[in-house]
CSV table of C-alpha atoms in Angstrom, one decimal:
chain,number,residue,atom,x,y,z
A,3,MET,CA,26.4,-6.8,-4.5
A,4,ASN,CA,27.5,-6.8,-0.8
A,5,LYS,CA,28.5,-3.7,1.1
A,6,LEU,CA,32.2,-4.7,1.4
A,7,TYR,CA,32.4,-5.0,-2.4
A,8,VAL,CA,30.7,-1.7,-2.9
A,9,LEU,CA,33.1,-0.1,-0.4
A,10,THR,CA,36.1,-1.6,-2.3
A,11,ILE,CA,34.9,-0.2,-5.6
A,12,ILE,CA,34.2,3.2,-4.1
A,13,LEU,CA,37.7,3.3,-2.6
A,14,LEU,CA,39.3,2.2,-5.9
A,15,LEU,CA,37.4,4.9,-7.8
A,16,PHE,CA,37.6,7.7,-5.3
A,17,GLY,CA,41.1,7.1,-3.7
A,18,LYS,CA,42.0,7.0,0.0
A,19,VAL,CA,42.1,10.6,1.4
A,20,SER,CA,38.5,11.7,2.2
A,21,PHE,CA,36.7,14.7,3.5
A,22,SER,CA,33.4,14.9,5.3
A,23,THR,CA,30.5,16.5,3.4
A,24,VAL,CA,27.3,17.3,5.4
A,25,LEU,CA,23.8,17.1,4.1
A,26,GLU,CA,21.1,18.6,6.2
A,27,GLY,CA,17.6,20.2,5.9
A,28,GLN,CA,13.9,19.8,6.7
A,29,ASN,CA,10.7,19.0,4.8
A,30,ARG,CA,7.7,17.9,6.9
A,31,GLU,CA,6.1,16.1,3.9
A,32,TYR,CA,8.9,13.5,4.0
A,33,ALA,CA,8.7,12.9,7.8
A,34,GLY,CA,9.7,9.3,8.7
A,35,LYS,CA,11.0,8.4,5.2
A,36,ARG,CA,14.3,7.1,4.0
A,37,ILE,CA,15.9,8.1,0.7
A,38,ALA,CA,18.9,6.3,-0.6
A,39,PHE,CA,21.5,8.1,-2.9
A,40,TYR,CA,23.5,6.3,-5.5
A,41,THR,CA,26.4,6.8,-7.8
A,42,TYR,CA,27.5,4.8,-10.9
A,43,SER,CA,30.1,2.1,-10.7
A,44,ASP,CA,31.4,3.3,-14.1
A,45,PRO,CA,30.0,5.0,-17.2
A,46,ILE,CA,29.4,1.7,-19.1
A,47,ALA,CA,27.9,-1.0,-16.9
A,48,LYS,CA,26.4,1.7,-14.7
A,49,ASN,CA,25.7,-0.5,-11.7
A,50,GLU,CA,24.1,1.7,-9.0
A,51,LEU,CA,26.2,1.8,-5.8
A,52,GLU,CA,24.5,3.2,-2.7
A,53,LEU,CA,26.6,6.1,-1.3
A,54,PHE,CA,24.5,7.1,1.6
A,55,SER,CA,20.9,7.6,2.7
A,56,ILE,CA,18.9,10.4,4.2
A,57,GLU,CA,16.5,9.6,7.1
A,58,PHE,CA,13.9,12.2,7.9
A,59,ASP,CA,12.8,12.3,11.6
A,60,SER,CA,9.2,12.8,12.8
A,61,GLU,CA,9.5,16.5,12.1
A,62,GLY,CA,11.1,16.1,8.7
A,63,HIS,CA,14.6,17.0,9.8
A,64,PHE,CA,17.6,15.2,8.3
A,65,ARG,CA,21.4,15.3,8.7
A,66,THR,CA,24.0,12.9,7.4
A,67,GLU,CA,27.7,12.9,6.7
A,68,VAL,CA,29.4,11.5,3.6
A,69,GLN,CA,33.1,10.8,3.2
A,70,LEU,CA,34.3,12.0,-0.2
A,71,THR,CA,37.7,12.5,-1.9
A,72,LYS,CA,36.4,14.3,-5.0
A,73,THR,CA,33.3,15.9,-6.5
A,74,THR,CA,30.9,13.0,-7.0
A,75,PHE,CA,27.7,12.8,-9.1
A,76,ALA,CA,24.8,11.3,-7.0
A,77,PHE,CA,21.2,10.5,-7.7
A,78,CYS,CA,18.2,9.2,-5.9
A,79,TYR,CA,14.7,7.8,-6.5
A,80,PHE,CA,11.6,8.7,-4.5
A,81,GLY,CA,8.0,8.9,-5.3
A,82,ILE,CA,7.7,9.9,-9.0
A,83,TYR,CA,11.1,11.6,-9.0
A,84,ARG,CA,14.7,11.0,-9.9
A,85,GLY,CA,16.9,13.7,-8.3
A,86,GLU,CA,20.5,14.5,-9.3
A,87,PHE,CA,23.2,16.7,-8.0
A,88,PHE,CA,27.0,16.9,-7.3
A,89,LEU,CA,28.4,16.3,-3.9
A,90,GLU,CA,31.5,18.3,-3.2
A,91,PRO,CA,34.1,17.3,-0.5
A,92,ASP,CA,34.2,19.3,2.7
A,93,LYS,CA,31.0,21.2,2.1
A,94,THR,CA,27.6,21.6,3.9
A,95,ILE,CA,24.8,21.0,1.5
A,96,GLN,CA,21.1,21.7,2.0
A,97,PRO,CA,19.1,20.1,-0.8
A,98,VAL,CA,15.6,21.3,-1.4
A,99,PHE,CA,13.1,18.5,-2.0
A,100,PRO,CA,10.1,19.0,-4.3
A,101,PRO,CA,6.5,18.5,-3.0
A,102,SER,CA,6.0,14.9,-2.1
A,103,ARG,CA,4.2,12.9,-4.7
A,104,GLU,CA,4.0,9.1,-4.6
A,105,LYS,CA,3.5,6.9,-7.6
A,106,SER,CA,-0.1,6.2,-8.5
A,107,PHE,CA,-1.3,2.6,-8.7
A,108,ALA,CA,-0.9,2.7,-12.5
A,109,ASP,CA,2.6,4.1,-12.2
A,110,GLN,CA,3.6,1.3,-9.8
A,111,LYS,CA,2.4,-1.4,-12.3
A,112,ASN,CA,3.8,0.3,-15.4
A,113,PRO,CA,7.1,-1.4,-16.4
A,114,PHE,CA,7.8,1.6,-18.7
A,115,PHE,CA,7.3,4.3,-16.0
A,116,GLU,CA,9.9,7.0,-16.3
A,117,PRO,CA,10.5,9.2,-13.2
A,118,VAL,CA,10.4,13.0,-13.3
A,119,LEU,CA,14.0,14.0,-13.6
A,120,PHE,CA,15.2,17.1,-11.8
A,121,TRP,CA,18.4,18.7,-10.6
A,122,PHE,CA,18.4,19.5,-6.9
A,123,LYS,CA,18.1,23.1,-5.8
A,124,LEU,CA,20.2,24.0,-2.8
A,125,LYS,CA,19.4,26.6,-0.2
A,126,ASP,CA,22.8,28.2,-0.9
A,127,PRO,CA,22.3,30.1,-4.2
A,128,GLN,CA,26.0,29.9,-5.0
A,129,GLY,CA,28.3,27.1,-6.0
A,130,LEU,CA,28.6,24.2,-8.5
A,131,ASN,CA,25.0,22.8,-8.4
A,132,GLN,CA,23.4,26.3,-8.8
A,133,ASN,CA,25.7,27.0,-11.7
A,134,ILE,CA,24.7,23.8,-13.4
A,135,LEU,CA,21.0,24.4,-12.7
A,136,ASP,CA,21.2,27.9,-14.1
A,137,PHE,CA,23.2,26.8,-17.1
A,138,GLU,CA,20.7,24.0,-17.9
A,139,ALA,CA,17.8,26.4,-17.7
A,140,ARG,CA,19.5,28.9,-20.0
A,141,PHE,CA,20.6,26.1,-22.4
A,142,SER,CA,17.0,24.8,-22.6
A,143,GLN,CA,15.6,28.3,-23.1
A,144,LEU,CA,17.9,29.1,-26.0
A,145,THR,CA,17.8,25.8,-27.8
A,146,ASN,CA,14.0,25.3,-27.5
A,147,SER,CA,12.8,28.8,-28.1
A,148,GLU,CA,10.6,29.6,-31.1
A,149,LYS,CA,13.2,32.1,-32.3
A,150,TYR,CA,15.9,29.5,-32.7
A,151,PHE,CA,14.5,25.9,-32.7
A,152,ASN,CA,13.6,25.4,-36.4
A,153,ARG,CA,16.6,27.4,-37.7
A,154,LEU,CA,18.9,25.5,-35.4
A,155,TYR,CA,17.8,21.9,-35.8
A,156,PHE,CA,16.1,21.8,-39.2
A,157,LYS,CA,18.1,24.4,-41.1
A,158,GLN,CA,21.3,23.7,-39.3
A,159,SER,CA,22.2,27.4,-39.1
A,160,ARG,CA,25.8,28.0,-38.1
A,161,GLU,CA,24.8,31.6,-37.3
A,162,VAL,CA,22.2,30.5,-34.8
A,163,TYR,CA,24.5,27.9,-33.3
A,164,ASP,CA,27.3,30.5,-32.9
A,165,SER,CA,24.8,32.9,-31.3
A,166,ILE,CA,23.8,30.3,-28.7
A,167,VAL,CA,27.4,29.5,-27.9
A,168,PHE,CA,28.1,33.2,-27.5
A,169,PHE,CA,25.2,33.7,-25.1
A,170,LEU,CA,26.2,30.7,-23.0
A,171,ASN,CA,29.8,31.7,-22.8
A,172,ASN,CA,28.8,35.3,-22.0
A,173,ASP,CA,26.2,34.4,-19.4
A,174,PHE,CA,28.6,31.8,-17.8
A,175,SER,CA,32.0,33.2,-18.2
A,176,LYS,CA,35.0,31.1,-17.3
A,177,SER,CA,34.9,30.0,-13.7
A,178,ASN,CA,37.4,28.4,-11.3
A,179,ASN,CA,35.4,25.2,-11.1
A,180,PRO,CA,36.8,22.6,-13.5
A,181,VAL,CA,33.7,20.4,-13.0
A,182,PHE,CA,31.4,23.1,-14.2
A,183,GLU,CA,33.7,24.1,-17.1
A,184,ASN,CA,33.8,20.5,-18.3
A,185,HIS,CA,30.0,20.2,-18.0
A,186,LYS,CA,29.6,23.4,-20.1
A,187,LYS,CA,32.2,22.3,-22.7
A,188,LEU,CA,30.6,18.9,-23.3
A,189,LYS,CA,27.1,20.2,-23.4
A,190,ILE,CA,28.0,22.6,-26.1
A,191,LYS,CA,29.9,19.9,-28.0
A,192,PHE,CA,26.9,17.6,-27.7
A,193,LEU,CA,24.7,20.4,-29.2
A,194,GLU,CA,27.2,20.9,-32.1
A,195,SER,CA,27.2,17.2,-32.9
A,196,GLU,CA,23.4,17.1,-32.9
A,197,VAL,CA,22.8,20.2,-34.9
A,198,PHE,CA,25.3,19.5,-37.7
A,199,ARG,CA,24.8,15.7,-37.7
A,200,GLN,CA,28.4,15.1,-37.1
A,201,ASN,CA,30.0,11.7,-37.6
A,202,PRO,CA,31.3,10.2,-34.3
A,203,GLU,CA,34.9,10.5,-35.4
A,204,ASP,CA,34.5,14.3,-36.1
A,205,GLY,CA,33.9,15.2,-32.4
A,206,SER,CA,35.4,12.3,-30.4
A,207,ALA,CA,38.9,13.9,-29.8
A,208,ILE,CA,37.5,16.1,-27.1
A,209,LEU,CA,37.0,13.1,-24.9
A,210,SER,CA,40.7,12.7,-24.5
A,211,THR,CA,40.8,16.1,-22.7
A,212,VAL,CA,38.4,14.9,-19.9
A,213,PRO,CA,40.2,13.5,-16.7
A,214,PRO,CA,39.1,10.1,-15.5
A,215,ASP,CA,37.7,11.7,-12.3
A,216,TYR,CA,34.9,13.2,-14.6
A,217,TRP,CA,34.1,10.0,-16.5
A,218,GLN,CA,31.0,9.3,-14.3
A,219,HIS,CA,29.6,12.8,-14.7
A,220,PRO,CA,26.3,13.1,-16.7
A,221,ALA,CA,27.7,15.4,-19.4
A,222,PHE,CA,30.5,13.1,-20.1
A,223,ILE,CA,28.3,10.0,-20.1
A,224,SER,CA,25.8,11.6,-22.5
A,225,TYR,CA,28.4,12.6,-25.0
A,226,PHE,CA,30.4,9.5,-24.7
A,227,GLU,CA,27.4,7.3,-25.4
A,228,ARG,CA,26.4,9.5,-28.4
A,229,ILE,CA,29.8,8.8,-29.9
A,230,PHE,CA,30.3,5.1,-29.1
A,231,THR,CA,27.0,3.4,-28.6
A,232,ASN,CA,26.9,0.4,-31.0
A,233,ARG,CA,29.9,1.7,-32.9
A,234,LEU,CA,31.6,-1.7,-33.2
A,235,SER,CA,28.6,-3.1,-35.0
A,236,PHE,CA,28.6,-0.1,-37.4
A,237,ASP,CA,32.4,-0.3,-37.9
A,238,ALA,CA,32.2,-4.0,-38.6
A,239,LYS,CA,30.1,-3.2,-41.6
A,240,SER,CA,32.8,-0.9,-43.0
A,241,LYS,CA,35.7,-1.7,-45.3
A,242,ASP,CA,37.7,-2.8,-42.3
A,243,GLY,CA,34.9,-4.9,-40.9
A,244,ASP,CA,36.6,-8.3,-41.5
A,245,LYS,CA,39.7,-7.1,-39.8
A,246,ILE,CA,37.7,-6.0,-36.7
A,247,LYS,CA,35.8,-9.4,-36.5
A,248,ASN,CA,39.1,-11.3,-36.9
A,249,ALA,CA,40.7,-9.1,-34.2
A,250,ILE,CA,38.0,-10.1,-31.7
A,251,ALA,CA,38.2,-13.7,-32.7
A,252,ARG,CA,42.0,-13.7,-32.2
A,253,LEU,CA,41.8,-11.6,-29.0
A,254,ASP,CA,44.0,-9.0,-30.7
A,255,VAL,CA,43.8,-6.1,-28.4
A,256,ASP,CA,46.6,-4.2,-30.2
A,257,TYR,CA,44.7,-4.1,-33.5
A,258,LEU,CA,41.5,-2.8,-31.8
A,259,THR,CA,43.5,-0.2,-29.9
A,260,GLY,CA,45.2,1.0,-33.0
A,261,PHE,CA,42.0,1.1,-34.9
A,262,VAL,CA,40.1,3.1,-32.3
A,263,LYS,CA,43.0,5.5,-31.7
A,264,ASN,CA,43.3,6.3,-35.3
A,265,LYS,CA,39.7,6.5,-36.3
A,266,TYR,CA,38.4,8.4,-33.2
A,267,ASN,CA,41.5,10.5,-32.6
A,268,LEU,CA,41.9,9.4,-29.0
A,269,THR,CA,44.8,9.4,-26.6
A,270,GLY,CA,45.4,8.0,-23.2
A,271,HIS,CA,43.2,5.6,-21.3
A,272,VAL,CA,40.0,7.0,-22.8
A,273,THR,CA,40.9,4.8,-25.8
A,274,GLN,CA,40.4,1.7,-23.6
A,275,LEU,CA,37.3,3.1,-22.2
A,276,ALA,CA,35.9,3.5,-25.7
A,277,ILE,CA,36.9,-0.1,-26.6
A,278,LEU,CA,35.3,-1.3,-23.4
A,279,LYS,CA,32.0,0.4,-24.4
A,280,MET,CA,32.2,-0.8,-27.9
A,281,LEU,CA,32.7,-4.4,-26.8
A,282,TYR,CA,30.0,-4.1,-24.2
A,283,ASP,CA,27.4,-3.1,-26.9
A,284,ALA,CA,28.8,-5.7,-29.3
A,285,PHE,CA,28.2,-8.5,-26.8
A,286,TYR,CA,24.4,-7.8,-26.9
A,287,SER,CA,24.3,-7.2,-30.6
A,288,GLY,CA,24.4,-10.9,-31.5
A,289,GLU,CA,26.9,-10.1,-34.3
A,290,PHE,CA,30.1,-11.2,-32.5
A,291,SER,CA,31.2,-14.2,-30.5
A,292,ARG,CA,30.2,-13.6,-26.9
A,293,SER,CA,32.8,-16.0,-25.5
A,294,ALA,CA,35.5,-14.2,-27.5
A,295,ILE,CA,34.5,-10.8,-26.1
A,296,ILE,CA,34.7,-12.2,-22.5
A,297,GLN,CA,38.0,-13.9,-23.2
A,298,LEU,CA,39.4,-10.7,-24.7
A,299,LEU,CA,38.4,-8.6,-21.6
A,300,GLU,CA,39.9,-11.3,-19.3
A,301,SER,CA,43.1,-11.6,-21.3
A,302,GLU,CA,46.5,-10.4,-20.0
A,303,GLN,CA,46.9,-8.4,-23.2
A,304,TRP,CA,43.9,-6.3,-22.2
A,305,LYS,CA,45.2,-5.8,-18.7
A,306,LYS,CA,48.7,-5.1,-19.8
A,307,ASN,CA,48.3,-1.4,-20.5
A,308,SER,CA,45.2,-0.8,-18.4
A,309,SER,CA,44.9,1.7,-15.6
A,310,GLU,CA,43.5,0.7,-12.2
A,311,THR,CA,40.3,2.6,-13.2
A,312,ILE,CA,40.0,0.7,-16.4
A,313,ASN,CA,40.6,-2.7,-14.7
A,314,THR,CA,37.9,-1.9,-12.2
A,315,TYR,CA,35.5,-0.9,-15.0
A,316,THR,CA,36.4,-4.1,-16.9
A,317,LYS,CA,35.4,-6.3,-13.9
A,318,ASN,CA,32.1,-4.5,-13.6
A,319,VAL,CA,31.4,-5.0,-17.3
A,320,ILE,CA,32.3,-8.7,-17.2
A,321,GLU,CA,30.1,-9.2,-14.2
A,322,LYS,CA,27.2,-7.6,-15.9
A,323,LEU,CA,27.7,-9.3,-19.2
A,324,THR,CA,27.8,-12.8,-17.6
A,325,PHE,CA,25.1,-12.2,-15.1
A,326,LEU,CA,22.3,-14.8,-15.3
A,327,LEU,CA,23.7,-16.4,-18.5
A,328,PRO,CA,23.2,-20.1,-19.0
A,329,GLY,CA,25.6,-22.0,-16.7
A,330,ILE,CA,26.0,-19.2,-14.2
A,331,LYS,CA,24.8,-19.8,-10.7
A,332,ALA,CA,21.9,-17.6,-9.8
A,333,PRO,CA,21.5,-15.8,-6.5
A,334,VAL,CA,19.9,-18.0,-3.9
A,335,ILE,CA,16.6,-16.5,-2.8
A,336,CYS,CA,15.9,-16.6,0.9
A,337,LEU,CA,12.6,-15.0,2.0
A,338,LYS,CA,9.5,-15.7,4.1
A,339,ASP,CA,6.7,-17.6,2.3
A,340,ILE,CA,3.1,-16.4,2.2
A,341,ASN,CA,2.6,-18.1,5.7
A,342,GLY,CA,5.6,-16.4,7.3
A,343,HIS,CA,8.0,-19.3,7.2
A,344,HIS,CA,11.6,-18.7,6.1
A,345,LYS,CA,12.5,-20.6,2.9
A,346,CYS,CA,15.3,-20.7,0.4
A,347,SER,CA,15.2,-21.5,-3.3
A,348,ASP,CA,18.1,-24.0,-3.1
A,349,GLU,CA,16.6,-26.3,-0.5
A,350,ASN,CA,15.5,-28.9,-3.1
A,351,LYS,CA,18.6,-30.4,-4.8
A,352,ASP,CA,16.7,-32.9,-6.9
A,353,LYS,CA,14.6,-30.8,-9.2
A,354,PHE,CA,14.8,-28.0,-11.7
A,355,LYS,CA,13.4,-24.8,-10.3
A,356,TYR,CA,11.0,-22.5,-12.2
A,357,LEU,CA,11.1,-19.0,-10.7
A,358,ILE,CA,8.3,-16.6,-11.6
A,359,PHE,CA,8.5,-13.1,-10.3
A,360,ALA,CA,4.9,-11.8,-10.2
A,361,ASP,CA,2.6,-9.1,-8.9
A,362,ALA,CA,-0.7,-10.5,-7.7
A,363,GLU,CA,-2.5,-7.2,-8.3
A,364,MET,CA,-1.8,-7.3,-12.0
A,365,ILE,CA,-4.4,-9.2,-14.1
A,366,VAL,CA,-1.8,-10.5,-16.5
A,367,CYS,CA,0.2,-12.0,-13.6
A,368,GLN,CA,-2.9,-13.5,-12.1
A,369,GLU,CA,-3.6,-15.4,-15.4
A,370,HIS,CA,0.0,-16.7,-15.6
A,371,LEU,CA,0.0,-17.8,-12.0
A,372,LYS,CA,-3.3,-19.7,-12.5
A,373,TYR,CA,-1.7,-21.7,-15.3
A,374,LEU,CA,1.0,-22.9,-13.0
A,375,THR,CA,-1.5,-25.6,-11.8
A,376,LYS,CA,-1.3,-27.3,-15.2
A,377,ILE,CA,2.5,-27.0,-15.3
A,378,GLU,CA,2.7,-28.6,-11.9
A,379,GLU,CA,0.5,-31.5,-12.9
A,380,GLN,CA,2.7,-32.2,-16.0
A,381,PHE,CA,6.2,-31.8,-14.6
A,382,GLN,CA,5.9,-32.2,-10.8
A,383,GLN,CA,8.4,-35.1,-10.8
A,384,HIS,CA,11.1,-33.0,-12.3
A,385,LEU,CA,10.2,-29.4,-11.6
A,386,GLU,CA,9.8,-27.2,-8.4
A,387,ILE,CA,7.7,-24.1,-8.9
A,388,ILE,CA,8.8,-21.0,-7.0
A,389,PRO,CA,6.5,-17.9,-7.3
A,390,VAL,CA,8.4,-14.8,-6.0
A,391,MET,CA,5.7,-12.3,-5.2
A,392,ARG,CA,6.1,-8.5,-5.2
A,393,LYS,CA,4.9,-7.1,-2.0
A,394,THR,CA,1.2,-6.0,-2.2
A,395,ASP,CA,-1.7,-6.4,0.2
A,396,ILE,CA,-0.7,-9.6,2.0
A,397,ILE,CA,-4.3,-10.6,2.9
A,398,GLU,CA,-5.5,-10.0,-0.7
A,399,MET,CA,-2.5,-11.9,-2.1
A,400,LYS,CA,-3.1,-14.9,0.2
A,401,MET,CA,-6.8,-15.0,-0.7
A,402,PHE,CA,-5.9,-15.1,-4.4
A,403,LEU,CA,-3.2,-17.8,-4.1
A,404,ASP,CA,-5.5,-20.0,-1.9
A,405,LYS,CA,-8.6,-19.5,-3.9
A,406,ASN,CA,-6.8,-20.5,-7.2
A,407,GLN,CA,-4.7,-23.2,-5.5
A,408,ILE,CA,-1.5,-21.7,-6.9
A,409,PRO,CA,1.2,-24.4,-6.5
A,410,GLY,CA,4.8,-24.1,-5.3
A,411,MET,CA,6.9,-22.4,-2.7
A,412,GLN,CA,5.3,-18.9,-2.6
A,413,LEU,CA,7.8,-16.4,-1.5
A,414,VAL,CA,7.2,-12.7,-0.7
A,415,ASP,CA,9.9,-10.2,-1.6
A,416,GLU,CA,8.8,-7.5,0.9
A,417,THR,CA,11.7,-5.1,0.2
A,418,GLY,CA,12.2,-5.9,-3.5
A,419,GLU,CA,15.7,-7.2,-2.7
A,420,PHE,CA,15.6,-10.2,-5.1
A,421,ILE,CA,13.6,-8.3,-7.7
A,422,ARG,CA,16.6,-6.0,-7.9
A,423,LYS,CA,19.2,-8.8,-7.7
A,424,TYR,CA,17.5,-10.6,-10.6
A,425,LYS,CA,17.2,-7.2,-12.4
A,426,VAL,CA,13.5,-7.8,-13.0
A,427,LYS,CA,12.0,-4.9,-15.0
A,428,ALA,CA,8.5,-6.2,-15.7
A,429,PHE,CA,6.1,-8.8,-14.3
A,430,PRO,CA,5.9,-11.7,-14.8
A,431,SER,CA,9.6,-12.5,-15.3
A,432,CYS,CA,10.8,-16.1,-15.3
A,433,PHE,CA,14.0,-18.1,-14.8
A,434,LEU,CA,14.7,-21.8,-15.1
A,435,LEU,CA,17.4,-23.1,-12.8
A,436,ASP,CA,18.9,-26.6,-12.7
A,437,GLU,CA,19.4,-28.7,-9.6
A,438,ASN,CA,22.6,-26.8,-8.8
A,439,HIS,CA,20.8,-23.4,-9.0
A,440,LYS,CA,22.4,-22.6,-12.4
A,441,ILE,CA,20.6,-20.8,-15.2
A,442,VAL,CA,19.4,-23.1,-17.9
A,443,PHE,CA,17.9,-20.8,-20.5
A,444,GLU,CA,18.9,-17.3,-21.5
A,445,ASN,CA,15.2,-16.4,-22.0
A,446,THR,CA,12.8,-18.5,-20.0
A,447,LYS,CA,9.2,-18.2,-21.1
A,448,ALA,CA,6.3,-17.3,-18.9
A,449,PRO,CA,3.6,-19.9,-18.2
A,450,LEU,CA,1.2,-18.7,-20.8
A,451,ASP,CA,3.9,-17.9,-23.4
A,452,GLY,CA,5.1,-21.4,-24.0
A,453,PHE,CA,7.1,-22.6,-21.0
A,454,GLU,CA,5.4,-26.0,-21.3
A,455,GLN,CA,6.9,-26.6,-24.7
A,456,GLN,CA,10.2,-25.0,-23.9
A,457,PHE,CA,10.8,-27.0,-20.8
A,458,GLY,CA,9.2,-30.2,-22.1
A,459,SER,CA,11.5,-30.3,-25.1
A,460,PHE,CA,14.5,-29.5,-23.0
A,461,LEU,CA,13.6,-32.1,-20.3
A,462,GLN,CA,13.2,-34.9,-22.9
A,463,GLN,CA,16.7,-34.2,-24.4
A,464,GLU,CA,18.3,-33.7,-20.9
A,465,LEU,CA,16.9,-37.0,-19.5
A,466,PHE,CA,18.0,-38.9,-22.6
A,467,LYS,CA,21.5,-37.4,-22.4
A,468,ARG,CA,21.8,-38.3,-18.7
A,469,GLN,CA,20.5,-41.8,-19.3
A,470,ARG,CA,23.0,-42.3,-22.1
A,471,ASN,CA,25.9,-41.0,-20.0
A,472,GLN,CA,24.9,-43.5,-17.2
A,473,THR,CA,25.1,-46.5,-19.6
A,474,ARG,CA,28.6,-45.6,-20.7
């Protein structure tokens, strides 16, 4: 996603009038480091858009300015951490960074690693972020205490729930900050829905009271996802299930809108937000026509009553749903190879391309990479192999690749740019592209997991089909 596109989305979401917010501070442990801060593109696709970065000088000082038009949720990743906080327009903020702790070797190689989540402390003990930090601490203390936990969650005690709500409202009386009030309201509502095992439709009406400016805030996203995650699949199994399926097949936006409004007691544009979330999850469920869902979201009927915000969110969702699906052109990879020469993955226009994202320090990747020799021998006339290596020790990587005579155009993703672009979550991850750099399979197998059979069968059918077309 290029910077112009990111800026366009941010302007659409945040408006045009902006104020300067300053972030400054010092921590010697972070001297010379750069930390990027992100916000979400929307509460559904949740693409991460870089807002700004902090660069620590040799003494650990940092200072940067951010242009904002509204209070904005931001987060960052560094070392073992994920830090979160709100940026407020026209403020000076001094975030306090925790003791530096880098990922261990095992953490770096673990595809299921979860960062330590924390809410930033600020040097100013007043204001929105401190209120949320204090509220979350009190909320956790009350709900997880020995005194209340079992009675609250297992016995579903209304008395205990009411006591907790009383303490929270008493300790955090009504403030003049609507962002904090909304956070408190939705956290309490989330607790109620959990404790009393509420049906989604019993508590969904509160979402209509939340302004669109708050839709990307964590308390809204958490409660919104609790209500609507996989709801269309569930509703399609109800007595109105056939009507829902037919509405999607007919691209009948009016029926879906009426159904969601009535069942979930929604008003305003949050109705479309709910439908967008439901369709997003339904796309991945395998229970509905994917092409029908995309057509519905691209239809004029869907756009007819949409707000500018919903239209932007819809574009984000469509982009994510169609990313790297069969027939879609994949991002061209241009990197230096293991010998330092600049190469691009679209240079060869005559062969299929087998991309394998790998980490040469992982034993499982080493074994998959070794097997590429056999794949090369079998398919070299029709297939170009392109290992895309995660940056590790370059000398050790080169020794491994040379010793085992790993074939192909061996590229090194030093910054992780294309690992992110291809949304690689685990190594190895593989993709098969055709001669025009378009995705062939939705799920391409790794070398040792059956790629030979998958590609061999496909290639036989593809060559036969092309030969037949030539003779017509």
